[in-house]
């Protein structure tokens, strides 16, 4: 009976560790909490503790594990809603400063980086050096830029 309790408790801990490293949406964690609670109950019963004590300990472990999993799931959802801060997803909508412009292409600075740029809308007026522009899209290493709306740039 003790061996069964140890196997259940160790399996529960293993499942909880696996949940921390695998994207299982809480399935391994729930199984781990159940196995850990059941293992503790079996260990207490095998050690001569009463059923009531074993059940109380198992319920406390199950409640604490469920609350911890709920807290972690909430934090994971909040992190998933954050906007991208790197890569092409971040560049779209970024404000850039024109560093050089000649004809239809030029060079703009975004977050201290120089990028090749072209007008997103050919009918727009050509930007001048020092003017702020907004990145519409990224095509390879070239940014398509446009004149910003007044609300998009602060003075």
PDB file of N, CA, C and O in Angstrom, residues 94-120 124-135 143-148 153:
ATOM      1  N   UNK A  94       4.580  51.384 -36.326  1.00  0.00           N
ATOM      2  CA  UNK A  94       5.636  52.098 -35.615  1.00  0.00           C
ATOM      3  C   UNK A  94       5.882  53.458 -36.265  1.00  0.00           C
ATOM      4  O   UNK A  94       5.701  53.643 -37.464  1.00  0.00           O
ATOM      5  N   UNK A  95       6.300  54.408 -35.443  1.00  0.00           N
ATOM      6  CA  UNK A  95       6.628  55.743 -35.946  1.00  0.00           C
ATOM      7  C   UNK A  95       8.121  55.772 -36.271  1.00  0.00           C
ATOM      8  O   UNK A  95       8.948  55.357 -35.471  1.00  0.00           O
ATOM      9  N   UNK A  96       8.451  56.264 -37.471  1.00  0.00           N
ATOM     10  CA  UNK A  96       9.842  56.339 -37.921  1.00  0.00           C
ATOM     11  C   UNK A  96      10.173  57.783 -38.265  1.00  0.00           C
ATOM     12  O   UNK A  96       9.282  58.608 -38.492  1.00  0.00           O
ATOM     13  N   UNK A  97      11.467  58.062 -38.314  1.00  0.00           N
ATOM     14  CA  UNK A  97      11.920  59.398 -38.692  1.00  0.00           C
ATOM     15  C   UNK A  97      12.705  59.291 -39.998  1.00  0.00           C
ATOM     16  O   UNK A  97      13.593  58.443 -40.140  1.00  0.00           O
ATOM     17  N   UNK A  98      12.360  60.159 -40.953  1.00  0.00           N
ATOM     18  CA  UNK A  98      13.031  60.145 -42.253  1.00  0.00           C
ATOM     19  C   UNK A  98      14.452  60.673 -42.075  1.00  0.00           C
ATOM     20  O   UNK A  98      14.666  61.760 -41.550  1.00  0.00           O
ATOM     21  N   UNK A  99      15.429  59.893 -42.515  1.00  0.00           N
ATOM     22  CA  UNK A  99      16.827  60.311 -42.439  1.00  0.00           C
ATOM     23  C   UNK A  99      17.345  60.774 -43.806  1.00  0.00           C
ATOM     24  O   UNK A  99      18.191  61.648 -43.895  1.00  0.00           O
ATOM     25  N   UNK A 100      16.846  60.164 -44.866  1.00  0.00           N
ATOM     26  CA  UNK A 100      17.226  60.558 -46.227  1.00  0.00           C
ATOM     27  C   UNK A 100      16.090  60.152 -47.150  1.00  0.00           C
ATOM     28  O   UNK A 100      15.446  59.130 -46.939  1.00  0.00           O
ATOM     29  N   UNK A 101      15.865  60.997 -48.190  1.00  0.00           N
ATOM     30  CA  UNK A 101      14.816  60.635 -49.158  1.00  0.00           C
ATOM     31  C   UNK A 101      15.215  61.150 -50.516  1.00  0.00           C
ATOM     32  O   UNK A 101      15.618  62.295 -50.660  1.00  0.00           O
ATOM     33  N   UNK A 102      15.104  60.264 -51.524  1.00  0.00           N
ATOM     34  CA  UNK A 102      15.467  60.631 -52.889  1.00  0.00           C
ATOM     35  C   UNK A 102      14.478  59.976 -53.836  1.00  0.00           C
ATOM     36  O   UNK A 102      14.514  58.751 -54.036  1.00  0.00           O
ATOM     37  N   UNK A 103      13.584  60.757 -54.394  1.00  0.00           N
ATOM     38  CA  UNK A 103      12.596  60.214 -55.332  1.00  0.00           C
ATOM     39  C   UNK A 103      11.550  59.403 -54.596  1.00  0.00           C
ATOM     40  O   UNK A 103      10.848  59.904 -53.732  1.00  0.00           O
ATOM     41  N   UNK A 104      11.451  58.125 -54.939  1.00  0.00           N
ATOM     42  CA  UNK A 104      10.408  57.287 -54.359  1.00  0.00           C
ATOM     43  C   UNK A 104      10.901  56.433 -53.194  1.00  0.00           C
ATOM     44  O   UNK A 104      10.104  55.753 -52.552  1.00  0.00           O
ATOM     45  N   UNK A 105      12.189  56.422 -52.953  1.00  0.00           N
ATOM     46  CA  UNK A 105      12.721  55.615 -51.856  1.00  0.00           C
ATOM     47  C   UNK A 105      13.561  56.477 -50.928  1.00  0.00           C
ATOM     48  O   UNK A 105      13.977  57.575 -51.288  1.00  0.00           O
ATOM     49  N   UNK A 106      13.802  55.957 -49.756  1.00  0.00           N
ATOM     50  CA  UNK A 106      14.611  56.688 -48.793  1.00  0.00           C
ATOM     51  C   UNK A 106      15.071  55.795 -47.672  1.00  0.00           C
ATOM     52  O   UNK A 106      15.026  54.564 -47.772  1.00  0.00           O
ATOM     53  N   UNK A 107      15.484  56.452 -46.602  1.00  0.00           N
ATOM     54  CA  UNK A 107      15.979  55.736 -45.435  1.00  0.00           C
ATOM     55  C   UNK A 107      15.303  56.343 -44.208  1.00  0.00           C
ATOM     56  O   UNK A 107      15.232  57.563 -44.060  1.00  0.00           O
ATOM     57  N   UNK A 108      14.793  55.467 -43.320  1.00  0.00           N
ATOM     58  CA  UNK A 108      14.123  55.920 -42.099  1.00  0.00           C
ATOM     59  C   UNK A 108      14.742  55.222 -40.895  1.00  0.00           C
ATOM     60  O   UNK A 108      15.310  54.132 -41.019  1.00  0.00           O
ATOM     61  N   UNK A 109      14.625  55.855 -39.742  1.00  0.00           N
ATOM     62  CA  UNK A 109      15.116  55.277 -38.494  1.00  0.00           C
ATOM     63  C   UNK A 109      13.929  54.867 -37.633  1.00  0.00           C
ATOM     64  O   UNK A 109      13.029  55.666 -37.383  1.00  0.00           O
ATOM     65  N   UNK A 110      13.942  53.618 -37.215  1.00  0.00           N
ATOM     66  CA  UNK A 110      12.918  53.097 -36.305  1.00  0.00           C
ATOM     67  C   UNK A 110      13.643  52.493 -35.119  1.00  0.00           C
ATOM     68  O   UNK A 110      14.436  51.561 -35.289  1.00  0.00           O
ATOM     69  N   UNK A 111      13.419  53.027 -33.939  1.00  0.00           N
ATOM     70  CA  UNK A 111      14.063  52.530 -32.716  1.00  0.00           C
ATOM     71  C   UNK A 111      15.579  52.448 -32.862  1.00  0.00           C
ATOM     72  O   UNK A 111      16.213  51.478 -32.446  1.00  0.00           O
ATOM     73  N   UNK A 112      16.163  53.450 -33.491  1.00  0.00           N
ATOM     74  CA  UNK A 112      17.619  53.501 -33.639  1.00  0.00           C
ATOM     75  C   UNK A 112      18.170  52.660 -34.769  1.00  0.00           C
ATOM     76  O   UNK A 112      19.387  52.595 -34.961  1.00  0.00           O
ATOM     77  N   UNK A 113      17.333  52.010 -35.534  1.00  0.00           N
ATOM     78  CA  UNK A 113      17.777  51.189 -36.660  1.00  0.00           C
ATOM     79  C   UNK A 113      17.428  51.881 -37.965  1.00  0.00           C
ATOM     80  O   UNK A 113      16.345  52.429 -38.113  1.00  0.00           O
ATOM     81  N   UNK A 114      18.339  51.845 -38.930  1.00  0.00           N
ATOM     82  CA  UNK A 114      18.090  52.427 -40.250  1.00  0.00           C
ATOM     83  C   UNK A 114      17.484  51.367 -41.170  1.00  0.00           C
ATOM     84  O   UNK A 114      17.993  50.245 -41.253  1.00  0.00           O
ATOM     85  N   UNK A 115      16.417  51.757 -41.857  1.00  0.00           N
ATOM     86  CA  UNK A 115      15.716  50.855 -42.762  1.00  0.00           C
ATOM     87  C   UNK A 115      15.544  51.532 -44.117  1.00  0.00           C
ATOM     88  O   UNK A 115      15.395  52.740 -44.207  1.00  0.00           O
ATOM     89  N   UNK A 116      15.542  50.729 -45.157  1.00  0.00           N
ATOM     90  CA  UNK A 116      15.166  51.198 -46.478  1.00  0.00           C
ATOM     91  C   UNK A 116      13.659  51.412 -46.460  1.00  0.00           C
ATOM     92  O   UNK A 116      12.929  50.633 -45.847  1.00  0.00           O
ATOM     93  N   UNK A 117      13.181  52.469 -47.131  1.00  0.00           N
ATOM     94  CA  UNK A 117      11.750  52.763 -47.103  1.00  0.00           C
ATOM     95  C   UNK A 117      11.259  53.202 -48.464  1.00  0.00           C
ATOM     96  O   UNK A 117      12.021  53.704 -49.294  1.00  0.00           O
ATOM     97  N   UNK A 118       9.965  52.997 -48.674  1.00  0.00           N
ATOM     98  CA  UNK A 118       9.286  53.491 -49.872  1.00  0.00           C
ATOM     99  C   UNK A 118       7.897  53.942 -49.444  1.00  0.00           C
ATOM    100  O   UNK A 118       7.421  53.574 -48.371  1.00  0.00           O
ATOM    101  N   UNK A 119       7.271  54.750 -50.274  1.00  0.00           N
ATOM    102  CA  UNK A 119       5.939  55.247 -49.934  1.00  0.00           C
ATOM    103  C   UNK A 119       4.908  54.128 -50.041  1.00  0.00           C
ATOM    104  O   UNK A 119       4.894  53.369 -51.022  1.00  0.00           O
ATOM    105  N   UNK A 120       4.042  54.027 -49.050  1.00  0.00           N
ATOM    106  CA  UNK A 120       2.977  53.029 -49.085  1.00  0.00           C
ATOM    107  C   UNK A 120       1.920  53.427 -50.102  1.00  0.00           C
ATOM    108  O   UNK A 120       1.302  52.588 -50.745  1.00  0.00           O
ATOM    109  N   UNK A 124       0.967  60.177 -52.278  1.00  0.00           N
ATOM    110  CA  UNK A 124       1.306  61.063 -51.150  1.00  0.00           C
ATOM    111  C   UNK A 124       2.479  61.965 -51.507  1.00  0.00           C
ATOM    112  O   UNK A 124       3.301  61.638 -52.363  1.00  0.00           O
ATOM    113  N   UNK A 125       2.557  63.085 -50.790  1.00  0.00           N
ATOM    114  CA  UNK A 125       3.687  63.992 -50.964  1.00  0.00           C
ATOM    115  C   UNK A 125       4.952  63.323 -50.449  1.00  0.00           C
ATOM    116  O   UNK A 125       4.915  62.526 -49.511  1.00  0.00           O
ATOM    117  N   UNK A 126       6.073  63.646 -51.091  1.00  0.00           N
ATOM    118  CA  UNK A 126       7.338  63.050 -50.673  1.00  0.00           C
ATOM    119  C   UNK A 126       7.733  63.574 -49.294  1.00  0.00           C
ATOM    120  O   UNK A 126       7.629  64.773 -49.020  1.00  0.00           O
ATOM    121  N   UNK A 127       8.178  62.691 -48.413  1.00  0.00           N
ATOM    122  CA  UNK A 127       8.591  63.153 -47.083  1.00  0.00           C
ATOM    123  C   UNK A 127       9.916  63.906 -47.145  1.00  0.00           C
ATOM    124  O   UNK A 127      10.684  63.764 -48.094  1.00  0.00           O
ATOM    125  N   UNK A 128      10.156  64.712 -46.131  1.00  0.00           N
ATOM    126  CA  UNK A 128      11.409  65.467 -46.046  1.00  0.00           C
ATOM    127  C   UNK A 128      12.212  64.944 -44.862  1.00  0.00           C
ATOM    128  O   UNK A 128      11.670  64.340 -43.945  1.00  0.00           O
ATOM    129  N   UNK A 129      13.507  65.203 -44.883  1.00  0.00           N
ATOM    130  CA  UNK A 129      14.390  64.743 -43.812  1.00  0.00           C
ATOM    131  C   UNK A 129      13.919  65.336 -42.482  1.00  0.00           C
ATOM    132  O   UNK A 129      13.627  66.520 -42.384  1.00  0.00           O
ATOM    133  N   UNK A 130      13.825  64.475 -41.470  1.00  0.00           N
ATOM    134  CA  UNK A 130      13.384  64.893 -40.145  1.00  0.00           C
ATOM    135  C   UNK A 130      11.901  64.686 -39.894  1.00  0.00           C
ATOM    136  O   UNK A 130      11.440  64.756 -38.760  1.00  0.00           O
ATOM    137  N   UNK A 131      11.141  64.453 -40.952  1.00  0.00           N
ATOM    138  CA  UNK A 131       9.704  64.256 -40.811  1.00  0.00           C
ATOM    139  C   UNK A 131       9.430  62.879 -40.216  1.00  0.00           C
ATOM    140  O   UNK A 131      10.148  61.921 -40.458  1.00  0.00           O
ATOM    141  N   UNK A 132       8.365  62.791 -39.446  1.00  0.00           N
ATOM    142  CA  UNK A 132       7.948  61.500 -38.910  1.00  0.00           C
ATOM    143  C   UNK A 132       6.971  60.851 -39.868  1.00  0.00           C
ATOM    144  O   UNK A 132       6.116  61.519 -40.452  1.00  0.00           O
ATOM    145  N   UNK A 133       7.118  59.554 -40.010  1.00  0.00           N
ATOM    146  CA  UNK A 133       6.233  58.769 -40.861  1.00  0.00           C
ATOM    147  C   UNK A 133       5.813  57.524 -40.077  1.00  0.00           C
ATOM    148  O   UNK A 133       6.427  57.166 -39.083  1.00  0.00           O
ATOM    149  N   UNK A 134       4.762  56.857 -40.559  1.00  0.00           N
ATOM    150  CA  UNK A 134       4.258  55.648 -39.916  1.00  0.00           C
ATOM    151  C   UNK A 134       4.497  54.463 -40.843  1.00  0.00           C
ATOM    152  O   UNK A 134       4.233  54.546 -42.045  1.00  0.00           O
ATOM    153  N   UNK A 135       4.967  53.360 -40.270  1.00  0.00           N
ATOM    154  CA  UNK A 135       5.215  52.139 -41.045  1.00  0.00           C
ATOM    155  C   UNK A 135       3.878  51.451 -41.293  1.00  0.00           C
ATOM    156  O   UNK A 135       3.146  51.138 -40.356  1.00  0.00           O
ATOM    157  N   UNK A 143      10.557  49.028 -45.694  1.00  0.00           N
ATOM    158  CA  UNK A 143       9.343  49.442 -44.998  1.00  0.00           C
ATOM    159  C   UNK A 143       8.507  50.308 -45.922  1.00  0.00           C
ATOM    160  O   UNK A 143       9.022  51.187 -46.601  1.00  0.00           O
ATOM    161  N   UNK A 144       7.212  50.053 -45.962  1.00  0.00           N
ATOM    162  CA  UNK A 144       6.282  50.923 -46.675  1.00  0.00           C
ATOM    163  C   UNK A 144       5.767  51.925 -45.651  1.00  0.00           C
ATOM    164  O   UNK A 144       5.202  51.542 -44.630  1.00  0.00           O
ATOM    165  N   UNK A 145       6.002  53.223 -45.908  1.00  0.00           N
ATOM    166  CA  UNK A 145       5.659  54.264 -44.936  1.00  0.00           C
ATOM    167  C   UNK A 145       4.647  55.233 -45.520  1.00  0.00           C
ATOM    168  O   UNK A 145       4.495  55.344 -46.729  1.00  0.00           O
ATOM    169  N   UNK A 146       3.964  55.938 -44.631  1.00  0.00           N
ATOM    170  CA  UNK A 146       2.978  56.936 -45.032  1.00  0.00           C
ATOM    171  C   UNK A 146       3.051  58.115 -44.066  1.00  0.00           C
ATOM    172  O   UNK A 146       3.609  58.010 -42.983  1.00  0.00           O
ATOM    173  N   UNK A 147       2.431  59.214 -44.464  1.00  0.00           N
ATOM    174  CA  UNK A 147       2.351  60.388 -43.610  1.00  0.00           C
ATOM    175  C   UNK A 147       1.417  60.063 -42.443  1.00  0.00           C
ATOM    176  O   UNK A 147       0.334  59.503 -42.678  1.00  0.00           O
ATOM    177  N   UNK A 148       1.787  60.397 -41.217  1.00  0.00           N
ATOM    178  CA  UNK A 148       0.941  60.020 -40.072  1.00  0.00           C
ATOM    179  C   UNK A 148      -0.258  60.949 -39.915  1.00  0.00           C
ATOM    180  O   UNK A 148      -0.255  62.097 -40.360  1.00  0.00           O
ATOM    181  N   UNK A 153       1.189  60.723 -33.911  1.00  0.00           N
ATOM    182  CA  UNK A 153       2.492  61.208 -33.450  1.00  0.00           C
ATOM    183  C   UNK A 153       2.272  62.297 -32.409  1.00  0.00           C
ATOM    184  O   UNK A 153       1.379  63.112 -32.527  1.00  0.00           O
TER     185      UNK A 153
END
